Amino acid sequence: MNRPSVLISGAGVAGPTLAWWLVRAGVAVTVVERAQDLRSSGSPVDVRGPALQVAEQMGIVSRLRESGTRVRAVQLVDDAGRRLARIPTASRRDVDRQVEIPRGVLASVLYEAARDDAEFLFDESVVALDQDAGGVEAVFEHAAPRRFDSVIGADGLHSAVRRMAFGPEGDFLRHMGLYVATVFLAESTAATTDDVLLHNRPGRALAVHPVLGRPGAAFMFRSPAVPGFDHRDTAQHRRLLVAAYAGGGWRTPELLDRACTTDDLYFDAVAEVRMAEWSIGRIGLLGDAAAAASFLGDGSSLAMVGAVTLAEELAASPGDPATALRRYEARHRRRTDPVQRAAVRGSRLLIPATAGGILARNAAARLWSAVGGAAQALLPRQAAPAGAG
Ligand SMILES: Cc1cc2nc3c(=O)[nH]c(=O)nc-3n(C[C@H](O)[C@H](O)[C@H](O)COP(=O)(O)OP(=O)(O)OC[C@H]3O[C@@H](n4cnc5c(N)ncnc54)[C@H](O)[C@@H]3O)c2cc1C
């Protein structure tokens, strides 16, 4: 009997995790990735809770810890760089249960774990999908068309599989009133602190994160959806950043200059993906493509845990992928729904909209750190854990 075959679009966090687990369930896996190689994004993400257990089962935790950051606190700073409050981000116990790691490094480690057993095609995309009762015909940008038992879109916020199977992304993406940009800095971390430094103006946040080897800066600002916004138009992104940050204090001029000159600027609208259903027949969605919770959520951890659930269900019903996809959705939505709700609350604390809001947040932070609280209660990136089950 032929092995069941699955095509995965996207080699970010969700795609290689799914590939690793499917191969071990006896499935033939092909992964297509649009990028020529794995992109190096400096923004750190958390692997924690059940996702750390997934990493343990994959045998990659020591690799993740080697590249993990050593951030233990967030310092709120004023225009002159003076510390206003310092909030521990993780207790000693938390440190054992999570790894904070640059997103690009996480994707690379997952890819290295999966690449020997699955077929990976870089610089490749699916351009058309046509399903019938027996399978899905996939047309590629470069390779010859091929037939698969099922197709999974793990191709992120701007998923091409979602567009082809479900319709235009405007039907599913909900702008959350924020834009985010990240950029690497030229300096090494040797001279800097292990704390994240966070500076605010009303509706604007600027953070410097001591990613190992090469720190990163993150710009996060409030704005209604910009008409004609294009997540691939770097010139437009630079104009938006300058308009939002010009005249700002602390390290704003230097970091803005860096954003306007680097060739590695990441910029996107912060958006949620909300869909009534994550699958149509044999075509399904995973990770940000199905249920992005914006950068304020637990996107990477959820993507990894969801991949295992999907692999389990596809392995349990090899002849009936449509049923497997529905079962995976029923189980995994219980994890994504609460995280999407928490993201809205979190953005108010990270980027207060008014001067009064900043003062109130800072006062709460001082009080909180004085009584020994950790930032989980104040800062959104540590929102609800991705529960098991
Ligand atoms: C600034 C920022 C900070 C974040 N912070 C955190 C955090 O602290 N904690 C956390 O858990 N999460 C965080 N996230 C979210 C996290 O990065 C994502 O939720 C997570 O990476 C989702 O994984 P994914 O595999 O679904 O998507 P992605 O990692 O985005 O991967 C999608 C992949 O698909 C590829 N692709 C796209 N289109 C195509 C196509 N047409 N054909 C083939 N391939 C394609 C892309 O190149 C990419 O490799 C953050 C995100 C951002 C932007």
Coordinates of C-alpha atoms and ligand atoms in Angstrom, one line a residue:
M1 CA 0.0 0.0 0.0
N2 CA 1.2 3.5 -0.8
R3 CA 2.2 5.8 2.1
P4 CA -0.3 8.7 2.5
S5 CA 1.2 11.9 1.2
V6 CA 1.0 15.4 2.6
L7 CA 2.1 18.7 1.0
I8 CA 3.0 21.5 3.5
S9 CA 3.3 25.1 2.3
G10 CA 5.7 27.1 4.5
A11 CA 8.9 26.1 6.4
G12 CA 8.5 28.6 9.3
V13 CA 7.7 27.2 12.7
A14 CA 4.6 25.1 12.1
G15 CA 5.6 23.5 8.8
P16 CA 8.8 21.7 9.8
T17 CA 7.3 20.6 13.1
L18 CA 4.4 19.0 11.3
A19 CA 6.8 17.4 8.8
W20 CA 8.8 15.9 11.6
W21 CA 5.8 14.3 13.3
L22 CA 4.1 13.2 10.1
V23 CA 7.2 11.4 8.8
R24 CA 7.3 9.4 12.1
A25 CA 3.7 8.4 11.5
G26 CA 4.7 6.9 8.2
V27 CA 3.5 9.8 5.9
A28 CA 5.5 10.9 2.8
V29 CA 6.0 14.7 3.3
T30 CA 6.9 17.5 0.9
V31 CA 7.4 21.0 2.2
V32 CA 7.6 24.1 -0.1
E33 CA 9.1 27.3 1.1
R34 CA 8.8 30.6 -0.8
A35 CA 12.0 32.0 0.6
Q36 CA 15.4 31.0 -0.9
D37 CA 16.6 30.0 2.5
L38 CA 15.4 30.4 6.1
R39 CA 15.0 34.1 6.9
S40 CA 16.8 35.4 10.0
S41 CA 14.3 37.5 11.9
G42 CA 15.7 39.0 15.1
S43 CA 12.4 39.1 17.0
P44 CA 12.6 36.6 19.9
V45 CA 9.7 34.2 20.5
D46 CA 8.9 31.9 23.4
V47 CA 8.8 28.1 23.3
R48 CA 7.1 27.2 26.5
G49 CA 4.7 24.9 28.3
P50 CA 3.4 22.1 26.0
A51 CA 5.6 23.4 23.1
L52 CA 8.7 22.8 25.2
Q53 CA 7.5 19.2 25.7
V54 CA 7.1 18.9 21.9
A55 CA 10.7 20.2 21.5
E56 CA 11.9 17.6 24.1
Q57 CA 10.3 14.8 22.2
M58 CA 12.0 16.0 19.0
G59 CA 15.3 16.1 20.8
I60 CA 16.1 19.7 20.1
V61 CA 15.8 21.4 23.5
S62 CA 19.6 21.6 24.0
R63 CA 20.0 23.2 20.6
L64 CA 17.3 25.7 21.5
R65 CA 18.8 26.5 24.9
E66 CA 22.2 27.1 23.2
S67 CA 20.7 29.9 21.1
G68 CA 18.3 31.1 23.8
T69 CA 18.4 34.7 25.0
R70 CA 19.2 35.4 28.7
V71 CA 16.5 38.0 29.2
R72 CA 15.3 38.1 32.8
A73 CA 13.6 41.6 33.0
V74 CA 12.1 44.5 31.1
Q75 CA 13.4 48.0 32.0
L76 CA 11.0 50.9 31.3
V77 CA 13.2 53.9 30.4
D78 CA 12.5 57.6 30.0
D79 CA 13.7 60.0 27.2
A80 CA 17.2 60.2 28.8
G81 CA 17.4 56.4 29.1
R82 CA 17.0 56.5 32.9
R83 CA 15.3 53.5 34.4
L84 CA 11.7 54.1 35.5
A85 CA 11.0 50.5 36.6
R86 CA 12.5 47.0 36.2
I87 CA 10.1 44.1 36.0
P88 CA 11.4 40.5 36.1
T89 CA 10.0 38.6 33.1
A90 CA 10.5 35.1 34.4
S91 CA 10.9 33.5 37.8
R92 CA 13.7 30.8 38.3
R93 CA 11.0 28.2 37.8
D94 CA 9.8 29.7 34.5
V95 CA 13.4 29.6 33.2
D96 CA 13.3 25.8 33.2
R97 CA 9.9 25.7 31.5
Q98 CA 10.6 28.0 28.6
V99 CA 13.2 29.1 26.1
E100 CA 13.2 32.5 24.4
I101 CA 14.9 32.3 21.0
P102 CA 15.1 34.4 17.8
R103 CA 12.3 33.3 15.5
G104 CA 14.6 32.6 12.6
V105 CA 16.8 30.4 14.8
L106 CA 13.8 28.4 16.0
A107 CA 12.7 27.8 12.3
S108 CA 16.3 26.7 11.4
V109 CA 16.5 24.2 14.3
L110 CA 13.1 22.7 13.4
Y111 CA 14.1 22.5 9.7
E112 CA 17.4 20.8 10.6
A113 CA 15.5 18.2 12.7
A114 CA 13.1 17.4 9.8
R115 CA 15.1 17.9 6.6
D116 CA 16.6 14.4 6.4
D117 CA 13.3 12.6 6.3
A118 CA 11.0 15.0 4.4
E119 CA 11.4 16.6 1.0
F120 CA 12.1 20.4 1.3
L121 CA 11.8 22.6 -1.8
F122 CA 13.0 26.2 -1.3
D123 CA 12.3 29.1 -3.6
E124 CA 9.0 27.3 -4.4
S125 CA 5.3 28.0 -4.0
V126 CA 2.0 26.5 -4.7
V127 CA 0.1 28.5 -7.3
A128 CA -3.1 26.5 -7.7
L129 CA -4.9 23.7 -5.9
D130 CA -7.6 21.5 -7.3
Q131 CA -9.2 18.8 -5.1
D132 CA -11.5 15.9 -6.0
A133 CA -12.8 12.9 -4.1
G134 CA -9.4 11.1 -4.2
G135 CA -6.8 13.8 -3.6
V136 CA -5.4 17.3 -4.3
E137 CA -3.6 18.3 -7.5
A138 CA -1.0 21.0 -6.7
V139 CA 0.5 23.3 -9.3
F140 CA 3.8 24.8 -8.4
E141 CA 5.6 27.9 -9.5
H142 CA 8.6 26.0 -10.8
A143 CA 8.2 22.2 -10.3
A144 CA 5.9 20.0 -12.3
P145 CA 2.3 19.5 -10.9
R146 CA 1.9 16.7 -8.3
R147 CA -0.9 15.0 -6.5
F148 CA -1.2 14.6 -2.7
D149 CA -3.7 13.1 -0.3
S150 CA -3.9 16.4 1.6
V151 CA -2.4 19.9 1.6
I152 CA -1.6 22.0 4.7
G153 CA -1.1 25.8 4.6
A154 CA 1.5 26.6 7.2
D155 CA 2.5 29.7 5.3
G156 CA 1.9 32.3 7.9
L157 CA -0.3 35.5 8.3
H158 CA -0.4 36.1 4.5
S159 CA -1.1 32.4 3.6
A160 CA -1.3 31.6 -0.1
V161 CA -3.1 28.3 0.6
R162 CA -5.7 30.2 2.5
R163 CA -6.2 32.6 -0.3
M164 CA -6.5 29.8 -2.9
A165 CA -8.8 27.6 -0.9
F166 CA -10.9 30.1 1.1
G167 CA -10.7 33.5 -0.6
P168 CA -9.0 36.9 -0.2
E169 CA -7.1 37.6 3.0
G170 CA -9.2 40.7 3.7
D171 CA -12.1 38.3 4.6
F172 CA -10.1 36.8 7.5
L173 CA -7.4 39.3 8.6
R174 CA -8.6 41.7 11.3
H175 CA -6.3 44.7 11.8
M176 CA -5.6 45.2 15.5
G177 CA -4.8 48.9 15.3
L178 CA -1.0 48.3 15.5
Y179 CA 2.0 48.1 13.2
V180 CA 5.3 46.4 14.2
A181 CA 8.8 46.6 12.7
T182 CA 12.0 44.8 13.8
V183 CA 15.5 45.4 12.8
F184 CA 19.0 44.0 13.8
L185 CA 21.4 46.5 15.3
A186 CA 25.1 46.6 14.3
E187 CA 26.5 46.4 17.8
S188 CA 27.3 43.2 19.7
T189 CA 25.6 42.4 23.0
A190 CA 28.8 42.5 24.9
A191 CA 28.4 46.2 25.9
T192 CA 24.7 46.0 26.6
T193 CA 22.4 44.7 29.3
D194 CA 20.6 41.4 29.4
D195 CA 17.3 43.4 30.0
V196 CA 14.9 44.4 27.4
L197 CA 14.7 48.2 27.3
L198 CA 11.3 49.7 26.6
H199 CA 10.6 53.4 25.8
N200 CA 7.1 54.8 25.3
R201 CA 5.4 57.8 23.9
P202 CA 1.6 57.9 23.5
G203 CA 0.7 55.2 21.0
R204 CA 4.4 54.4 20.3
A205 CA 6.7 51.8 21.9
L206 CA 10.4 51.3 21.1
A207 CA 12.2 48.3 22.5
V208 CA 15.8 47.1 22.3
H209 CA 16.1 43.4 22.9
P210 CA 19.5 41.8 23.7
V211 CA 19.3 38.9 21.3
L212 CA 22.4 36.8 21.6
G213 CA 25.2 38.0 19.3
R214 CA 23.2 40.8 17.7
P215 CA 20.6 42.8 19.6
G216 CA 17.4 43.8 17.9
A217 CA 15.1 46.8 18.0
A218 CA 11.3 46.6 17.8
F219 CA 9.0 49.5 16.8
M220 CA 5.3 49.0 17.8
F221 CA 2.8 51.8 17.1
R222 CA -0.9 52.4 17.1
S223 CA -2.5 53.4 13.8
P224 CA -5.7 52.6 12.0
A225 CA -5.3 50.4 8.9
V226 CA -3.3 52.4 6.3
P227 CA -5.1 52.5 3.0
G228 CA -3.1 50.7 0.4
F229 CA -0.8 49.1 3.0
D230 CA 1.5 46.4 1.4
H231 CA 3.5 44.1 3.7
R232 CA 6.2 43.8 0.9
D233 CA 6.7 47.5 0.2
T234 CA 9.8 48.5 2.2
A235 CA 9.8 52.1 1.0
Q236 CA 6.2 52.5 2.3
H237 CA 7.3 50.9 5.6
R238 CA 10.1 53.4 6.1
R239 CA 7.8 56.3 5.4
L240 CA 5.3 55.0 8.0
L241 CA 8.0 54.6 10.6
V242 CA 9.4 58.1 10.1
A243 CA 5.9 59.6 10.3
A244 CA 5.3 57.7 13.5
Y245 CA 8.6 58.2 15.3
A246 CA 10.2 61.4 14.1
G247 CA 11.1 63.7 17.0
G248 CA 11.0 60.9 19.6
G249 CA 13.4 60.7 22.5
W250 CA 15.9 58.2 23.9
R251 CA 17.5 56.2 21.1
T252 CA 14.8 57.0 18.5
P253 CA 16.9 58.9 16.0
E254 CA 19.6 56.3 15.9
L255 CA 17.2 53.3 15.6
L256 CA 15.1 55.1 13.1
D257 CA 18.1 55.7 11.0
R258 CA 19.0 52.0 11.2
A259 CA 15.5 51.0 10.1
C260 CA 15.8 53.4 7.1
T261 CA 19.1 52.1 5.9
T262 CA 19.2 48.3 6.7
D263 CA 18.2 45.8 4.0
D264 CA 16.7 43.5 6.7
L265 CA 13.7 45.5 7.9
Y266 CA 10.7 43.4 9.0
F267 CA 7.4 45.4 9.0
D268 CA 3.8 44.3 9.1
A269 CA 0.4 45.2 10.4
V270 CA -0.5 43.4 13.6
A271 CA -3.5 41.3 12.6
E272 CA -5.6 38.5 13.9
V273 CA -6.8 35.7 11.6
R274 CA -10.3 34.6 12.4
M275 CA -11.9 31.9 10.3
A276 CA -15.2 30.0 10.7
E277 CA -13.5 26.8 9.6
W278 CA -9.8 25.8 9.1
S279 CA -10.3 23.2 6.4
I280 CA -12.2 22.6 3.2
G281 CA -12.1 18.9 2.4
R282 CA -8.5 17.8 2.1
I283 CA -7.0 21.2 2.4
G284 CA -6.3 22.6 5.9
L285 CA -4.6 25.5 7.7
L286 CA -2.1 25.5 10.6
G287 CA -0.3 28.1 12.7
D288 CA -0.7 31.8 11.9
A289 CA -2.4 30.9 8.6
A290 CA -5.4 29.5 10.6
A291 CA -5.5 31.6 13.8
A292 CA -2.7 34.2 14.1
A293 CA -3.1 35.8 17.5
S294 CA -0.8 38.8 16.5
F295 CA 2.7 39.3 17.8
L296 CA 1.2 39.6 21.3
G297 CA 0.3 36.0 21.5
D298 CA 2.0 32.6 21.9
G299 CA 2.1 32.1 18.1
S300 CA 5.2 29.9 18.0
S301 CA 4.3 27.7 20.9
L302 CA 0.7 27.3 19.5
A303 CA 2.1 26.5 16.0
M304 CA 4.2 23.7 17.4
V305 CA 1.5 22.2 19.6
G306 CA -1.1 22.5 16.8
A307 CA 1.3 20.7 14.4
V308 CA 1.5 17.7 16.8
T309 CA -2.3 17.6 17.1
L310 CA -2.7 17.7 13.3
A311 CA -0.1 15.0 12.8
E312 CA -1.9 12.8 15.4
E313 CA -5.2 13.2 13.7
L314 CA -3.9 12.6 10.1
A315 CA -2.1 9.5 11.4
A316 CA -5.3 8.2 13.1
S317 CA -7.4 8.6 9.9
P318 CA -5.0 8.1 7.0
G319 CA -7.7 7.4 4.5
D320 CA -10.0 10.3 5.5
P321 CA -8.0 13.5 5.8
A322 CA -11.2 15.7 5.8
T323 CA -12.3 14.1 9.1
A324 CA -8.8 14.3 10.5
L325 CA -8.7 18.0 9.7
R326 CA -12.0 18.7 11.5
R327 CA -10.9 16.7 14.6
Y328 CA -7.6 18.6 14.8
E329 CA -9.5 21.9 14.5
A330 CA -11.9 20.9 17.3
R331 CA -9.0 20.1 19.6
H332 CA -6.7 23.0 18.8
R333 CA -9.3 25.8 18.8
R334 CA -9.6 25.3 22.5
R335 CA -6.0 26.6 22.8
T336 CA -6.1 29.4 20.2
D337 CA -9.3 31.1 21.2
P338 CA -8.2 32.2 24.7
V339 CA -4.8 33.5 23.4
Q340 CA -6.6 35.6 20.7
R341 CA -8.7 37.2 23.5
A342 CA -5.7 37.9 25.7
A343 CA -3.8 39.7 22.9
V344 CA -6.2 42.7 22.8
R345 CA -5.8 43.3 26.5
G346 CA -2.0 43.0 26.3
S347 CA -1.5 45.6 23.7
R348 CA -3.0 48.3 25.9
L349 CA -0.2 47.7 28.5
L350 CA 2.7 47.4 26.1
I351 CA 1.7 50.5 24.0
P352 CA -0.5 52.8 26.1
A353 CA -2.4 55.2 23.8
T354 CA -2.1 58.3 26.0
A355 CA 0.4 60.1 28.3
G356 CA -1.9 59.3 31.2
G357 CA -2.0 55.7 30.2
I358 CA 1.8 55.5 30.2
L359 CA 2.1 57.1 33.7
A360 CA -0.5 54.7 35.0
R361 CA 1.2 51.7 33.5
N362 CA 4.6 52.8 34.8
A363 CA 3.3 53.4 38.3
A364 CA 1.7 49.9 38.2
A365 CA 5.0 48.4 37.0
R366 CA 6.9 50.1 39.9
L367 CA 4.5 48.8 42.4
W368 CA 4.5 45.4 40.8
S369 CA 8.2 45.1 40.8
A370 CA 8.4 46.4 44.4
V371 CA 6.2 43.5 45.5
G372 CA 8.3 41.0 43.5
G373 CA 5.8 40.3 40.7
A374 CA 6.9 39.1 37.3
A375 CA 6.0 40.8 34.0
Q376 CA 3.5 38.1 33.0
A377 CA 0.8 40.2 34.6
L378 CA 1.8 43.3 32.8
L379 CA 3.4 42.4 29.5
P380 CA 1.4 40.6 26.8
R381 CA 4.0 38.4 25.2
Q382 CA 3.7 36.0 28.1
A383 CA -0.1 35.8 27.7
A384 CA -2.0 32.6 28.3
P385 CA 0.0 29.4 28.0
A386 CA -0.8 27.0 25.1
G387 CA -2.7 24.4 27.2
A388 CA -2.2 20.7 26.4
G389 CA -5.1 18.3 25.6
Ligands
LIG1 C1 7.5 40.9 15.9 C2 6.9 39.6 16.2 C3 7.1 39.1 17.5 C4 6.6 37.9 17.9 N1 6.8 37.5 19.2 C5 6.3 36.3 19.6 C6 6.5 35.8 20.9 O1 7.1 36.4 21.7 N2 6.1 34.5 21.2 C7 5.5 33.8 20.3 O2 5.2 32.6 20.6 N3 5.2 34.2 19.0 C8 5.6 35.4 18.6 N4 5.4 35.9 17.4 C9 4.5 35.1 16.4 C10 5.3 34.0 15.8 O3 6.5 34.4 15.1 C11 4.3 33.3 14.8 O4 3.1 33.2 15.4 C12 4.9 32.0 14.5 O5 6.1 32.1 13.8 C13 3.8 31.2 13.6 O6 4.4 30.2 12.9 P1 4.0 29.8 11.4 O7 4.8 28.7 11.0 O8 2.5 29.6 11.4 O9 4.3 31.1 10.5 P2 5.7 31.7 10.1 O10 6.7 31.4 11.1 O11 5.4 33.1 9.7 O12 6.1 30.8 8.8 C14 5.4 30.9 7.6 C15 6.4 30.4 6.5 O13 5.7 30.3 5.3 C16 6.5 30.9 4.3 N5 5.6 31.3 3.2 C17 4.8 32.4 3.1 N6 4.1 32.5 2.0 C18 4.5 31.3 1.3 C19 4.1 30.8 0.0 N7 3.2 31.4 -0.8 N8 4.7 29.6 -0.4 C20 5.6 29.0 0.4 N9 6.0 29.5 1.6 C21 5.4 30.6 2.1 C22 7.2 32.0 5.0 O14 8.4 32.4 4.2 C23 7.6 31.4 6.3 O15 8.8 30.7 6.3 C24 5.9 37.1 17.0 C25 5.7 37.6 15.6 C26 6.2 38.8 15.3 C27 6.0 39.3 13.9

